CSV table of C-alpha atoms and ligand atoms in Angstrom, one decimal:
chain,number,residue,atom,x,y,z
A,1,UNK,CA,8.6,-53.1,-62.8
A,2,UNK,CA,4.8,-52.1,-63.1
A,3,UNK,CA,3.0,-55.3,-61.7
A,4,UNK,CA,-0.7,-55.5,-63.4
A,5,UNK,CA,-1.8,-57.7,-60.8
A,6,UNK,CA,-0.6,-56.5,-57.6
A,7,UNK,CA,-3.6,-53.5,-58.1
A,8,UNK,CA,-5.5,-54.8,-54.2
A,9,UNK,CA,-5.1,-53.4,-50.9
A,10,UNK,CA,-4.4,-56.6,-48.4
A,11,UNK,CA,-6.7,-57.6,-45.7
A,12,UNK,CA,-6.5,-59.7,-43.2
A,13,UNK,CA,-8.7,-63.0,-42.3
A,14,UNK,CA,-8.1,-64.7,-38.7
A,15,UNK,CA,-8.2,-68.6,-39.5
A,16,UNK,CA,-7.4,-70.1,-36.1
A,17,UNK,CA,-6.1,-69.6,-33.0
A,18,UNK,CA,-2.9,-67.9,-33.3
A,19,UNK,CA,-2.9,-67.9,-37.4
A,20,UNK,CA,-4.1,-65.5,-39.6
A,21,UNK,CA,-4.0,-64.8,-43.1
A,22,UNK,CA,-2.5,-61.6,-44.5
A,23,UNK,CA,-5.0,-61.5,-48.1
A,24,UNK,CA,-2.3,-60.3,-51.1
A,25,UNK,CA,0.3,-59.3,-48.6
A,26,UNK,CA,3.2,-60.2,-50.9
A,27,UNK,CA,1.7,-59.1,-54.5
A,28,UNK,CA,3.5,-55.8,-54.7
A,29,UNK,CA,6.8,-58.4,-53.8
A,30,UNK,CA,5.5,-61.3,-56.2
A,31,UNK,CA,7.5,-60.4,-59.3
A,32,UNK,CA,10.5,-59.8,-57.7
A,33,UNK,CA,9.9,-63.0,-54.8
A,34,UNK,CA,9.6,-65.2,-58.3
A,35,UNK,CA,12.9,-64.3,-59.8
A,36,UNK,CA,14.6,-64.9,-56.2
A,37,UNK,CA,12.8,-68.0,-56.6
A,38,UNK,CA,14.6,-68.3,-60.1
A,39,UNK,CA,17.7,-67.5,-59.0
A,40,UNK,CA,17.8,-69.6,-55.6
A,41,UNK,CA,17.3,-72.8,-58.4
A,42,UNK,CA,19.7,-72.2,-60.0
A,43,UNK,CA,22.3,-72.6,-57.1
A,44,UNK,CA,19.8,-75.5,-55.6
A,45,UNK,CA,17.9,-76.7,-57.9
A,46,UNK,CA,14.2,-77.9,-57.4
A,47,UNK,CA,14.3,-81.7,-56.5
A,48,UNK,CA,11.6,-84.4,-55.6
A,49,UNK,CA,13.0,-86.0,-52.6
A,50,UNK,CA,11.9,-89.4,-50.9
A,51,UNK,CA,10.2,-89.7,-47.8
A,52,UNK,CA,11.7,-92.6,-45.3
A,53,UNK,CA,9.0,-94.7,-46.4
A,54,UNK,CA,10.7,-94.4,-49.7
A,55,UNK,CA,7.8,-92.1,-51.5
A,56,UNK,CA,8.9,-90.1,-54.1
A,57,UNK,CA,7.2,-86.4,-53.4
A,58,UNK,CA,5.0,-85.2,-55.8
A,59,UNK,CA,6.0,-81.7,-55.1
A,60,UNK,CA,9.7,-80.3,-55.5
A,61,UNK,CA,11.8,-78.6,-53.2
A,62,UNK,CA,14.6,-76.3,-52.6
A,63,UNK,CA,15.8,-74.4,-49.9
A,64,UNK,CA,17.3,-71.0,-49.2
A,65,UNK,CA,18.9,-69.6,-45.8
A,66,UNK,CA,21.4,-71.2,-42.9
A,67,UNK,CA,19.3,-74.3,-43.4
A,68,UNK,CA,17.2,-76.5,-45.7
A,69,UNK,CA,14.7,-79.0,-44.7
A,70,UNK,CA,15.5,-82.5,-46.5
A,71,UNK,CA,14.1,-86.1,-46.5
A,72,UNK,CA,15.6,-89.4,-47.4
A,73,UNK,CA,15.7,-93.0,-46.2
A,74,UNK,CA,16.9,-92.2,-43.2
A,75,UNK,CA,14.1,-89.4,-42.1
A,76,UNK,CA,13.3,-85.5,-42.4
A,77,UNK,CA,15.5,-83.2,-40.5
A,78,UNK,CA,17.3,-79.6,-41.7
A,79,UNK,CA,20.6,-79.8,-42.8
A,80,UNK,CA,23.1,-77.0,-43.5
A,81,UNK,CA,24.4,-78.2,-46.6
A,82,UNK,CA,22.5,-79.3,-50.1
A,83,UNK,CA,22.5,-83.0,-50.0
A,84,UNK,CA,23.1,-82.9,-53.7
A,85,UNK,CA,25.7,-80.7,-54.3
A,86,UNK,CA,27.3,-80.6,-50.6
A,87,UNK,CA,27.6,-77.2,-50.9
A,88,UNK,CA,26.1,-74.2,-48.5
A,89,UNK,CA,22.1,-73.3,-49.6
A,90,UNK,CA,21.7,-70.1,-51.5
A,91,UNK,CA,21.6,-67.2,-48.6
A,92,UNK,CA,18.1,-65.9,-48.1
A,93,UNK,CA,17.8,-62.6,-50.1
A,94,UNK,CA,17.0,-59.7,-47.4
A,95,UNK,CA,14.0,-58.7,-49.4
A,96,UNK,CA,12.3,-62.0,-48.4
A,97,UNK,CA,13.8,-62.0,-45.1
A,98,UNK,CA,12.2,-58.8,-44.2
A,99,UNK,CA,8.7,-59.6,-45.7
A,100,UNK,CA,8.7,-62.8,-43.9
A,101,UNK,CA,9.7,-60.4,-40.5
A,102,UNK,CA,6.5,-57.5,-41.8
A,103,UNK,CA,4.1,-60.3,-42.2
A,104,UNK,CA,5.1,-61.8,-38.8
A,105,UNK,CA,4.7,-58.5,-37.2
A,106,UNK,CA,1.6,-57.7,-38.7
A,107,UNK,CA,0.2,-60.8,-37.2
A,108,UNK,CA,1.7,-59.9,-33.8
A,109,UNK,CA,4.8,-62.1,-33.7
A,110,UNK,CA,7.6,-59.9,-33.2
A,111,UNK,CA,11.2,-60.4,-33.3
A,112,UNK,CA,11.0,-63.1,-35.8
A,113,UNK,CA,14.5,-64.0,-36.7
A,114,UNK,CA,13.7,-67.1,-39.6
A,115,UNK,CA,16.8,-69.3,-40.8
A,116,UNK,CA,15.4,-71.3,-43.1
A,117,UNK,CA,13.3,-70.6,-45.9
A,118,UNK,CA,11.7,-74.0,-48.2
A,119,UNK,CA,10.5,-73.4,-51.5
A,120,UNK,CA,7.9,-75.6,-52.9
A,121,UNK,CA,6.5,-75.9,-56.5
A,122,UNK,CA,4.0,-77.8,-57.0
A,123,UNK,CA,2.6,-78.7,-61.2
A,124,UNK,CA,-0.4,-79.9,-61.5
A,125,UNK,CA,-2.0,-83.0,-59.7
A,126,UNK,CA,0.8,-82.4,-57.1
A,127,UNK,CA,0.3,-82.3,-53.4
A,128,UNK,CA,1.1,-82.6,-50.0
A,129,UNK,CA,-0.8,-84.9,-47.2
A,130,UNK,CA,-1.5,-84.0,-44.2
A,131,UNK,CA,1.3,-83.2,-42.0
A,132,UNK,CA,2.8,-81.7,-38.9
A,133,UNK,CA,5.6,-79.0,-39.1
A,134,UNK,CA,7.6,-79.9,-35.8
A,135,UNK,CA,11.5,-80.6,-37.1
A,136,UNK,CA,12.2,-77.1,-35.6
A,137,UNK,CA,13.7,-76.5,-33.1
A,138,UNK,CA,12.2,-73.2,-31.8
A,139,UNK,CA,8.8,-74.2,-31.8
A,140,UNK,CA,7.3,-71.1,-30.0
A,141,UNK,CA,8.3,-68.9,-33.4
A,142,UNK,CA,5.6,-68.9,-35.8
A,143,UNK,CA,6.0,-70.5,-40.1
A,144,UNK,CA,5.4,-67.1,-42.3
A,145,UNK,CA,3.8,-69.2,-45.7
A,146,UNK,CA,4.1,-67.6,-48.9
A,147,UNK,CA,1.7,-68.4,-52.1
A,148,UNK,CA,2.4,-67.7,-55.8
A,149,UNK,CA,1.0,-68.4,-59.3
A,150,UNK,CA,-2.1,-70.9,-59.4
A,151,UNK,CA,-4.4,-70.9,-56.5
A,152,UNK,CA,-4.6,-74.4,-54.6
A,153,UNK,CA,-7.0,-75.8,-51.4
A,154,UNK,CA,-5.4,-75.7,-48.3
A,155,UNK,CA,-6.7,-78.3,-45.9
A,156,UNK,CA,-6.1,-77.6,-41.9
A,157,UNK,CA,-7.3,-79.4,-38.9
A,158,UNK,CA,-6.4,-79.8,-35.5
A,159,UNK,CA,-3.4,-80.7,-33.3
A,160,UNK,CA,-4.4,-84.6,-33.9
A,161,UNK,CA,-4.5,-86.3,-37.4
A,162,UNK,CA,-8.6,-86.7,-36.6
A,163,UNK,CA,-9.4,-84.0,-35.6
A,164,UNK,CA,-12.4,-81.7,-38.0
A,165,UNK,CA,-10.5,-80.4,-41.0
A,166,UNK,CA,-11.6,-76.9,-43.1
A,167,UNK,CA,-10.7,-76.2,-46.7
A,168,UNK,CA,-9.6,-72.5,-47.5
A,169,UNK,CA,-8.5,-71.4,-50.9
A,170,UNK,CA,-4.5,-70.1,-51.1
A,171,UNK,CA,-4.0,-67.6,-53.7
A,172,UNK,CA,-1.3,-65.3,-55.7
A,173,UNK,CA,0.3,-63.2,-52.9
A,174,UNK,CA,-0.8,-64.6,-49.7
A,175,UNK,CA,0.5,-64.7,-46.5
A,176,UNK,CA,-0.4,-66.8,-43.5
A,177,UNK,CA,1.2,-66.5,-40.6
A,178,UNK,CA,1.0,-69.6,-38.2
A,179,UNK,CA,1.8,-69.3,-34.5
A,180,UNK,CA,0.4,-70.0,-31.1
A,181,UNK,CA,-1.5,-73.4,-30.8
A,182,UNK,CA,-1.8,-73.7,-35.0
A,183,UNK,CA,1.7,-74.0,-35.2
A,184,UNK,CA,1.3,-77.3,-34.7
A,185,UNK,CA,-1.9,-77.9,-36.3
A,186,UNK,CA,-2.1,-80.8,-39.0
A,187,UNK,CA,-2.5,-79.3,-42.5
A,188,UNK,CA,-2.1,-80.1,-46.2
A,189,UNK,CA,-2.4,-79.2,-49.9
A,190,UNK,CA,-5.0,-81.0,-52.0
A,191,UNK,CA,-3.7,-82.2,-55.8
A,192,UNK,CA,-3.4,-78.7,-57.7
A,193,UNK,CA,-5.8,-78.4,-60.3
A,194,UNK,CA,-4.3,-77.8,-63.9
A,195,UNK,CA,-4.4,-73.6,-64.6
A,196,UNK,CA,-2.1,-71.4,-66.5
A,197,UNK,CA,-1.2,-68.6,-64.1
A,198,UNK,CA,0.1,-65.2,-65.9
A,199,UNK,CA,3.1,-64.9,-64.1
A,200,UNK,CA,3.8,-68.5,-63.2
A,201,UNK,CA,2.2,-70.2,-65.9
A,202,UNK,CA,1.0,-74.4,-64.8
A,203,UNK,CA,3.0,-74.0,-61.2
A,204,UNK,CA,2.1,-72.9,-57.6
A,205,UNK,CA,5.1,-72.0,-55.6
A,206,UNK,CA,5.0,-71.6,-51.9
A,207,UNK,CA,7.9,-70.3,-49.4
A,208,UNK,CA,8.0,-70.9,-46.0
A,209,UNK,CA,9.7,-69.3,-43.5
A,210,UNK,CA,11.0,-71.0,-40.5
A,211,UNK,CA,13.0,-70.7,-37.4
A,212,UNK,CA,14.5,-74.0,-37.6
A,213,UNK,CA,17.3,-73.1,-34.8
B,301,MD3,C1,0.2,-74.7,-40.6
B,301,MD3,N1,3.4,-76.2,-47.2
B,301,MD3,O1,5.9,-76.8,-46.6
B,301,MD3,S1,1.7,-73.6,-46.6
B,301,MD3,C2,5.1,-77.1,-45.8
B,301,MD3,O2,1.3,-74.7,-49.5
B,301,MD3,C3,3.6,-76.9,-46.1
B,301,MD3,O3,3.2,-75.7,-49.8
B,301,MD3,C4,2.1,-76.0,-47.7
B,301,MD3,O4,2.8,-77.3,-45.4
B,301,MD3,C5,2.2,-75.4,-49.1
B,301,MD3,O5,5.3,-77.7,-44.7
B,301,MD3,C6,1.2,-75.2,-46.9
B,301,MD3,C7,0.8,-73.2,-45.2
B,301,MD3,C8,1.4,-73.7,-43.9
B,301,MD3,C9,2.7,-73.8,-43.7
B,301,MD3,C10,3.3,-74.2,-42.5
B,301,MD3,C11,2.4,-74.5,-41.4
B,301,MD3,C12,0.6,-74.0,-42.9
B,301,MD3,C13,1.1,-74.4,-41.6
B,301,MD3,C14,2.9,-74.9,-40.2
B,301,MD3,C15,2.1,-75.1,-39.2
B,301,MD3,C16,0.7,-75.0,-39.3
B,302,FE,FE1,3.7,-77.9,-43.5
């Protein structure tokens, strides 16, 4: 299908060390990514979990691939079933797969060989503090991000909770690839601010590709 906004060649912006971002890598892909999305839900369906401190998330999740990431009152960890219907996650569709492996390589990280791949959608006013990503096992393979529909701030610091944080603006189609010492850089999404986005209307979706082992 003819995608009226996927009409920009990508570029790439280094962000920090070992993480860069691949500008509208994925908006030939975005049409076709969003009805994976689509599909994916309806197998798993987008949930707002609790965190062990008994939060209810303000963004909603579902998983694809070998594993899903989960949280509940007794901690976050990735699990090979859904939690809620006990049943296998979706597979990961090979088209995702293998723009999750193009993006990697582009960035220099070859041989990327993800299991896991979270979807989050966030509506407006949702977000996500600021966090590590360290329940994987394989920590040396880099976290291909994905970024669809509304546009949100993306807050990253340092590899402690204090250290100096920068704001960088996430939009339709891009790709960051996070490996080296920003793999384990804190990082976050500030509350999304209320937009209608033609192709996904008042949400922001973002994948996330992981080695999880
Ligand atoms: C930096 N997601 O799911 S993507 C997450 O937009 C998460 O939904 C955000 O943080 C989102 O864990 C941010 C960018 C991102 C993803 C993973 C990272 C940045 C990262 C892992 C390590 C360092
Ligand atoms: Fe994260």
């Amino acid at each position: 299908m003819l995608d009226l906004f996927a009409d920009e060649a990508p570029w790439q912006e280094p962000l920090a060390p070992g993480a860069v971002i691949l500008r509208r890598f994925a908006s030939q892909e975005a049409l076709q990514t969003l009805a994976l999305i689509d599909a994916v839900s309806h197998e798993a369906p987008f949930r707002q979990m609790a965190t062990p401190g008994g939060h209810r998330m303000s963004v909603a999740m579902t998983s694809c691939g070998a594993r899903g990431w989960v949280t509940d009152a007794q901690g976050y960890r990735y699990a090979s079933r859904d939690p809620q219907s006990q049943r296998p996650w979706p597979e990961m569709p090979g088209v995702l797969l293998q723009m999750a492996q193009r993006a990697a390589g582009e960035a220099g990280y070859s041989g990327f060989t993800p299991d896991a791949c979270l979807i989050n959608r966030y509506e407006p006013g949702a977000k996500m503090s600021l966090h590590q990503d360290k329940d994987e096992q394989n920590l040396g393979a880099p976290i291909v991000s994905v970024s669809l529909g509304l546009p949100a701030l993306f807050l990253f610091g340092g590899p402690t909770r204090t250290s100096p944080t920068k704001r960088c603006l996430l939009e339709h189609g891009d790709v960051v690839v996070w490996g080296g010492p920003s793999r384990l850089f804190y990082h976050g999404i500030l509350p999304l601010k209320p937009g209608n986005h033609p192709l996904t209307g008042e949400f922001r979706y973002n994948l996330t590709f992981r080695d999880a082992g």
